[in-house]
PDB file of C-alpha atoms in Angstrom:
ATOM      1  CA  MET A  58     -11.621 -12.609  -6.613  1.00 97.00           C
ATOM      2  CA  LYS A  59     -10.828  -9.734  -3.909  1.00 98.00           C
ATOM      3  CA  GLU A  60      -9.519  -6.394  -4.739  1.00 98.00           C
ATOM      4  CA  ILE A  61      -7.724  -4.002  -2.041  1.00 98.00           C
ATOM      5  CA  VAL A  62      -5.394  -1.379  -2.344  1.00 98.00           C
ATOM      6  CA  LEU A  63      -2.556  -0.887   0.668  1.00 98.00           C
ATOM      7  CA  ALA A  64       0.101   2.055   0.617  1.00 98.00           C
ATOM      8  CA  GLY A  65       3.480   1.385   3.270  1.00 97.00           C
ATOM      9  CA  GLY A  66       5.872   4.160   1.855  1.00 95.00           C
ATOM     10  CA  CYS A  67       8.129   3.717  -1.469  1.00 95.00           C
ATOM     11  CA  PHE A  68       5.707   1.380  -3.486  1.00 97.00           C
ATOM     12  CA  TRP A  69       8.489  -0.473  -5.305  1.00 95.00           C
ATOM     13  CA  GLY A  70       9.021  -2.591  -1.918  1.00 96.00           C
ATOM     14  CA  VAL A  71       5.983  -2.379  -0.753  1.00 97.00           C
ATOM     15  CA  GLU A  72       4.857  -4.427  -4.466  1.00 97.00           C
ATOM     16  CA  THR A  73       7.783  -6.983  -4.005  1.00 97.00           C
ATOM     17  CA  TYR A  74       6.831  -7.946  -0.817  1.00 97.00           C
ATOM     18  CA  LEU A  75       3.132  -8.257  -1.314  1.00 98.00           C
ATOM     19  CA  SER A  76       3.133 -10.185  -4.748  1.00 97.00           C
ATOM     20  CA  ARG A  77       5.491 -12.365  -2.907  1.00 96.00           C
ATOM     21  CA  ILE A  78       2.554 -14.214  -0.917  1.00 97.00           C
ATOM     22  CA  GLU A  79       1.093 -16.782  -1.616  1.00 98.00           C
ATOM     23  CA  GLY A  80      -3.094 -16.370  -2.792  1.00 98.00           C
ATOM     24  CA  VAL A  81      -1.959 -12.516  -4.465  1.00 98.00           C
ATOM     25  CA  VAL A  82      -2.528 -13.469  -7.513  1.00 98.00           C
ATOM     26  CA  GLU A  83      -1.673  -9.927  -9.572  1.00 98.00           C
ATOM     27  CA  THR A  84      -0.331  -6.395  -8.104  1.00 98.00           C
ATOM     28  CA  GLU A  85       0.309  -3.035  -9.744  1.00 98.00           C
ATOM     29  CA  VAL A  86       1.377  -0.310  -8.224  1.00 98.00           C
ATOM     30  CA  GLY A  87      -0.480   3.443  -8.955  1.00 98.00           C
ATOM     31  CA  TYR A  88      -1.355   6.583  -7.420  1.00 98.00           C
ATOM     32  CA  ALA A  89      -4.675   6.486  -4.749  1.00 98.00           C
ATOM     33  CA  ASN A  90      -6.562   8.785  -3.362  1.00 98.00           C
ATOM     34  CA  GLY A  91      -5.465  11.902  -4.335  1.00 98.00           C
ATOM     35  CA  HIS A  92      -7.002  15.509  -6.857  1.00 97.00           C
ATOM     36  CA  VAL A  93      -5.168  15.071 -10.196  1.00 97.00           C
ATOM     37  CA  GLU A  94      -6.515  12.774 -13.104  1.00 97.00           C
ATOM     38  CA  ASN A  95      -3.450  10.986 -14.039  1.00 97.00           C
ATOM     39  CA  PRO A  96      -0.554  11.834 -12.191  1.00 97.00           C
ATOM     40  CA  THR A  97       2.846  11.460 -13.198  1.00 97.00           C
ATOM     41  CA  TYR A  98       5.516  10.162 -11.084  1.00 96.00           C
ATOM     42  CA  GLU A  99       7.347  13.733 -10.823  1.00 96.00           C
ATOM     43  CA  GLN A 100       4.057  15.330  -9.858  1.00 96.00           C
ATOM     44  CA  VAL A 101       3.378  13.612  -7.193  1.00 97.00           C
ATOM     45  CA  CYS A 102       6.895  13.390  -6.115  1.00 93.00           C
ATOM     46  CA  ARG A 103       6.215  17.128  -5.839  1.00 90.00           C
ATOM     47  CA  ARG A 104       3.876  16.495  -2.991  1.00 80.00           C
ATOM     48  CA  ASP A 105       1.058  18.642  -4.307  1.00 89.00           C
ATOM     49  CA  THR A 106      -1.614  15.365  -5.887  1.00 97.00           C
ATOM     50  CA  GLY A 107      -2.706  14.871  -2.864  1.00 97.00           C
ATOM     51  CA  HIS A 108      -1.982  10.890  -3.690  1.00 98.00           C
ATOM     52  CA  THR A 109       0.007   7.887  -2.255  1.00 97.00           C
ATOM     53  CA  GLU A 110       2.029   6.011  -4.178  1.00 98.00           C
ATOM     54  CA  ALA A 111       0.013   2.353  -3.394  1.00 98.00           C
ATOM     55  CA  CYS A 112      -0.291  -1.434  -4.671  1.00 98.00           C
ATOM     56  CA  ARG A 113      -3.782  -2.715  -5.838  1.00 98.00           C
ATOM     57  CA  VAL A 114      -4.151  -6.254  -5.012  1.00 98.00           C
ATOM     58  CA  ILE A 115      -5.581  -8.950  -6.503  1.00 98.00           C
ATOM     59  CA  TYR A 116      -5.801 -12.108  -3.994  1.00 98.00           C
ATOM     60  CA  ASP A 117      -8.340 -15.301  -3.720  1.00 98.00           C
ATOM     61  CA  GLU A 118      -9.976 -15.042  -0.977  1.00 97.00           C
ATOM     62  CA  THR A 119     -10.178 -18.926  -1.035  1.00 98.00           C
ATOM     63  CA  VAL A 120      -6.178 -18.838  -0.116  1.00 98.00           C
ATOM     64  CA  ILE A 121      -5.821 -15.905   1.797  1.00 98.00           C
ATOM     65  CA  ASP A 122      -8.341 -13.643   3.831  1.00 98.00           C
ATOM     66  CA  LEU A 123      -8.136 -10.224   3.834  1.00 98.00           C
ATOM     67  CA  GLU A 124      -7.320 -10.546   7.758  1.00 97.00           C
ATOM     68  CA  THR A 125      -4.319 -12.724   7.400  1.00 98.00           C
ATOM     69  CA  LEU A 126      -3.093 -10.481   4.244  1.00 98.00           C
ATOM     70  CA  LEU A 127      -3.645  -7.530   6.067  1.00 98.00           C
ATOM     71  CA  ASN A 128      -1.454  -8.983   8.878  1.00 97.00           C
ATOM     72  CA  ARG A 129       1.446  -9.351   6.730  1.00 97.00           C
ATOM     73  CA  PHE A 130       0.979  -5.650   5.426  1.00 98.00           C
ATOM     74  CA  TRP A 131       1.141  -4.237   9.108  1.00 97.00           C
ATOM     75  CA  ARG A 132       4.533  -6.358   9.274  1.00 96.00           C
ATOM     76  CA  ILE A 133       6.636  -4.114   6.675  1.00 96.00           C
ATOM     77  CA  ILE A 134       5.107  -0.756   7.855  1.00 97.00           C
ATOM     78  CA  ASP A 135       5.072   2.082  10.684  1.00 97.00           C
ATOM     79  CA  PRO A 136       1.945   2.393  11.373  1.00 98.00           C
ATOM     80  CA  THR A 137       2.398   4.982  13.965  1.00 98.00           C
ATOM     81  CA  VAL A 138       4.351   7.540  11.915  1.00 97.00           C
ATOM     82  CA  LEU A 139       2.591   9.954   9.461  1.00 97.00           C
ATOM     83  CA  ASN A 140       3.931  11.926   6.376  1.00 97.00           C
ATOM     84  CA  ARG A 141       7.095   8.476   6.064  1.00 96.00           C
ATOM     85  CA  GLN A 142       8.701   5.756   5.808  1.00 96.00           C
ATOM     86  CA  GLY A 143      11.423   4.450   6.322  1.00 93.00           C
ATOM     87  CA  PRO A 144      13.821   7.171   4.900  1.00 93.00           C
ATOM     88  CA  ASP A 145      11.028   8.024   2.154  1.00 94.00           C
ATOM     89  CA  ILE A 146       9.399  11.381   3.834  1.00 95.00           C
ATOM     90  CA  GLY A 147       5.928  13.206   2.179  1.00 95.00           C
ATOM     91  CA  SER A 148       2.341  12.481   1.967  1.00 96.00           C
ATOM     92  CA  GLN A 149       2.969  10.636  -1.135  1.00 97.00           C
ATOM     93  CA  TYR A 150       4.653   8.268   1.831  1.00 97.00           C
ATOM     94  CA  ARG A 151       1.869   8.246   4.192  1.00 97.00           C
ATOM     95  CA  THR A 152       0.257   4.779   4.559  1.00 98.00           C
ATOM     96  CA  GLY A 153      -3.347   3.693   3.649  1.00 98.00           C
ATOM     97  CA  ILE A 154      -5.844   1.075   3.347  1.00 98.00           C
ATOM     98  CA  TYR A 155      -8.169   1.784   0.764  1.00 98.00           C
ATOM     99  CA  PHE A 156     -11.068  -0.901  -0.200  1.00 98.00           C
ATOM    100  CA  LEU A 157     -13.481  -1.019  -3.030  1.00 98.00           C
ATOM    101  CA  GLU A 158     -16.006  -2.985  -0.660  1.00 98.00           C
ATOM    102  CA  GLU A 159     -18.317  -1.835   2.098  1.00 98.00           C
ATOM    103  CA  GLU A 160     -18.241  -5.385   3.663  1.00 98.00           C
ATOM    104  CA  ASP A 161     -14.318  -5.381   4.774  1.00 98.00           C
ATOM    105  CA  LEU A 162     -14.509  -2.571   6.353  1.00 98.00           C
ATOM    106  CA  PRO A 163     -15.198  -4.121   9.900  1.00 98.00           C
ATOM    107  CA  VAL A 164     -12.164  -7.136   8.899  1.00 98.00           C
ATOM    108  CA  ILE A 165     -10.207  -3.461   8.417  1.00 98.00           C
ATOM    109  CA  GLN A 166     -11.361  -2.176  11.558  1.00 98.00           C
ATOM    110  CA  LYS A 167     -10.501  -4.884  13.232  1.00 98.00           C
ATOM    111  CA  ALA A 168      -6.951  -5.572  12.296  1.00 97.00           C
ATOM    112  CA  LYS A 169      -6.811  -2.199  13.183  1.00 98.00           C
ATOM    113  CA  GLU A 170      -7.245  -2.362  16.796  1.00 97.00           C
ATOM    114  CA  MET A 171      -5.421  -5.367  17.198  1.00 97.00           C
ATOM    115  CA  GLN A 172      -2.428  -4.335  15.420  1.00 97.00           C
ATOM    116  CA  GLN A 173      -3.379  -0.260  18.176  1.00 97.00           C
ATOM    117  CA  MET A 174      -2.449  -2.880  21.009  1.00 97.00           C
ATOM    118  CA  LYS A 175       1.265  -3.640  20.161  1.00 97.00           C
ATOM    119  CA  TYR A 176       1.894   0.555  20.234  1.00 97.00           C
ATOM    120  CA  THR A 177       1.429   3.344  22.120  1.00 97.00           C
ATOM    121  CA  LYS A 178       1.161   5.982  19.986  1.00 97.00           C
ATOM    122  CA  PRO A 179      -1.930   5.821  18.204  1.00 98.00           C
ATOM    123  CA  ILE A 180      -2.378   4.282  14.350  1.00 98.00           C
ATOM    124  CA  VAL A 181      -2.465   6.924  11.712  1.00 98.00           C
ATOM    125  CA  THR A 182      -2.821   4.884   8.717  1.00 98.00           C
ATOM    126  CA  GLU A 183      -5.933   5.801   6.739  1.00 97.00           C
ATOM    127  CA  VAL A 184      -8.679   3.960   6.108  1.00 98.00           C
ATOM    128  CA  GLU A 185     -11.018   4.756   3.027  1.00 98.00           C
ATOM    129  CA  PRO A 186     -12.804   3.619   0.250  1.00 98.00           C
ATOM    130  CA  LEU A 187     -11.287   3.997  -2.472  1.00 98.00           C
ATOM    131  CA  LYS A 188     -12.077   7.348  -4.347  1.00 98.00           C
ATOM    132  CA  CYS A 189      -9.517   6.820  -7.353  1.00 98.00           C
ATOM    133  CA  PHE A 190      -6.568   4.497  -8.620  1.00 98.00           C
ATOM    134  CA  TYR A 191      -4.198   5.841 -11.003  1.00 98.00           C
ATOM    135  CA  PRO A 192      -1.281   2.592 -12.317  1.00 98.00           C
ATOM    136  CA  ALA A 193       1.899   4.137 -12.261  1.00 98.00           C
ATOM    137  CA  GLU A 194       4.169   4.422 -14.896  1.00 98.00           C
ATOM    138  CA  GLU A 195       5.158   1.485 -17.011  1.00 97.00           C
ATOM    139  CA  TYR A 196       8.915   1.687 -15.466  1.00 96.00           C
ATOM    140  CA  HIS A 197       7.688   1.727 -12.160  1.00 97.00           C
ATOM    141  CA  GLN A 198       5.592  -1.475 -12.721  1.00 97.00           C
ATOM    142  CA  LYS A 199       7.783  -5.203 -10.842  1.00 96.00           C
ATOM    143  CA  TYR A 200      10.396  -2.332 -10.202  1.00 96.00           C
ATOM    144  CA  LEU A 201      12.371  -4.342  -8.389  1.00 94.00           C
ATOM    145  CA  GLU A 202      11.865  -7.618 -10.907  1.00 93.00           C
ATOM    146  CA  LYS A 203      13.777  -5.546 -13.238  1.00 94.00           C
ATOM    147  CA  ASN A 204      16.285  -3.765 -10.967  1.00 93.00           C
ATOM    148  CA  PRO A 205      17.352  -6.510  -8.147  1.00 87.00           C
ATOM    149  CA  GLY A 206      19.534  -4.290  -6.760  1.00 85.00           C
ATOM    150  CA  GLY A 207      17.304  -1.319  -6.374  1.00 88.00           C
ATOM    151  CA  TYR A 208      16.318   0.799  -3.431  1.00 87.00           C
ATOM    152  CA  CYS A 209      14.227  -0.688  -0.979  1.00 88.00           C
ATOM    153  CA  HIS A 210      13.079   0.454   2.646  1.00 86.00           C
ATOM    154  CA  ILE A 211      11.623  -3.115   3.248  1.00 91.00           C
ATOM    155  CA  ASP A 212      13.533  -6.454   4.138  1.00 85.00           C
ATOM    156  CA  LEU A 213      12.351  -8.467   1.537  1.00 85.00           C
ATOM    157  CA  ASN A 214      13.834 -11.410   3.349  1.00 78.00           C
ATOM    158  CA  SER A 215      12.125 -11.223   6.043  1.00 65.00           C
TER     159      SER A 215
END
């Protein structure tokens, strides 16, 4: 199994979308790459923690490789917009790809370069090593499964 952390705006929809991809075996929402230990949702929403809402993804690389997973991820974000996805605005909604293994970096960079060819504006999606990840509160986990009519900026039928 491999692991990567992806940030694409509100983590409820990102998790639901990614969890439906064949080869993804586990997802967990949380807060990534900030400077406050064990932040709460309220702290992250105040925008002073440095964290982004993110989704930890564990996937079976014999079923889906990282490049394919990233290509699916690119479909649900606008990588040229800083600190915003859909109607959600703030640094906690910035997009990011946070890797755990240095060997994944060339694959990520290649995928980003391929995506850049689709845009005239530069891609601002962060690509960084994962510095930290703190799981979000339990009520955020699998939120849209628990609340089928809940808010989501992603078209989950695509």
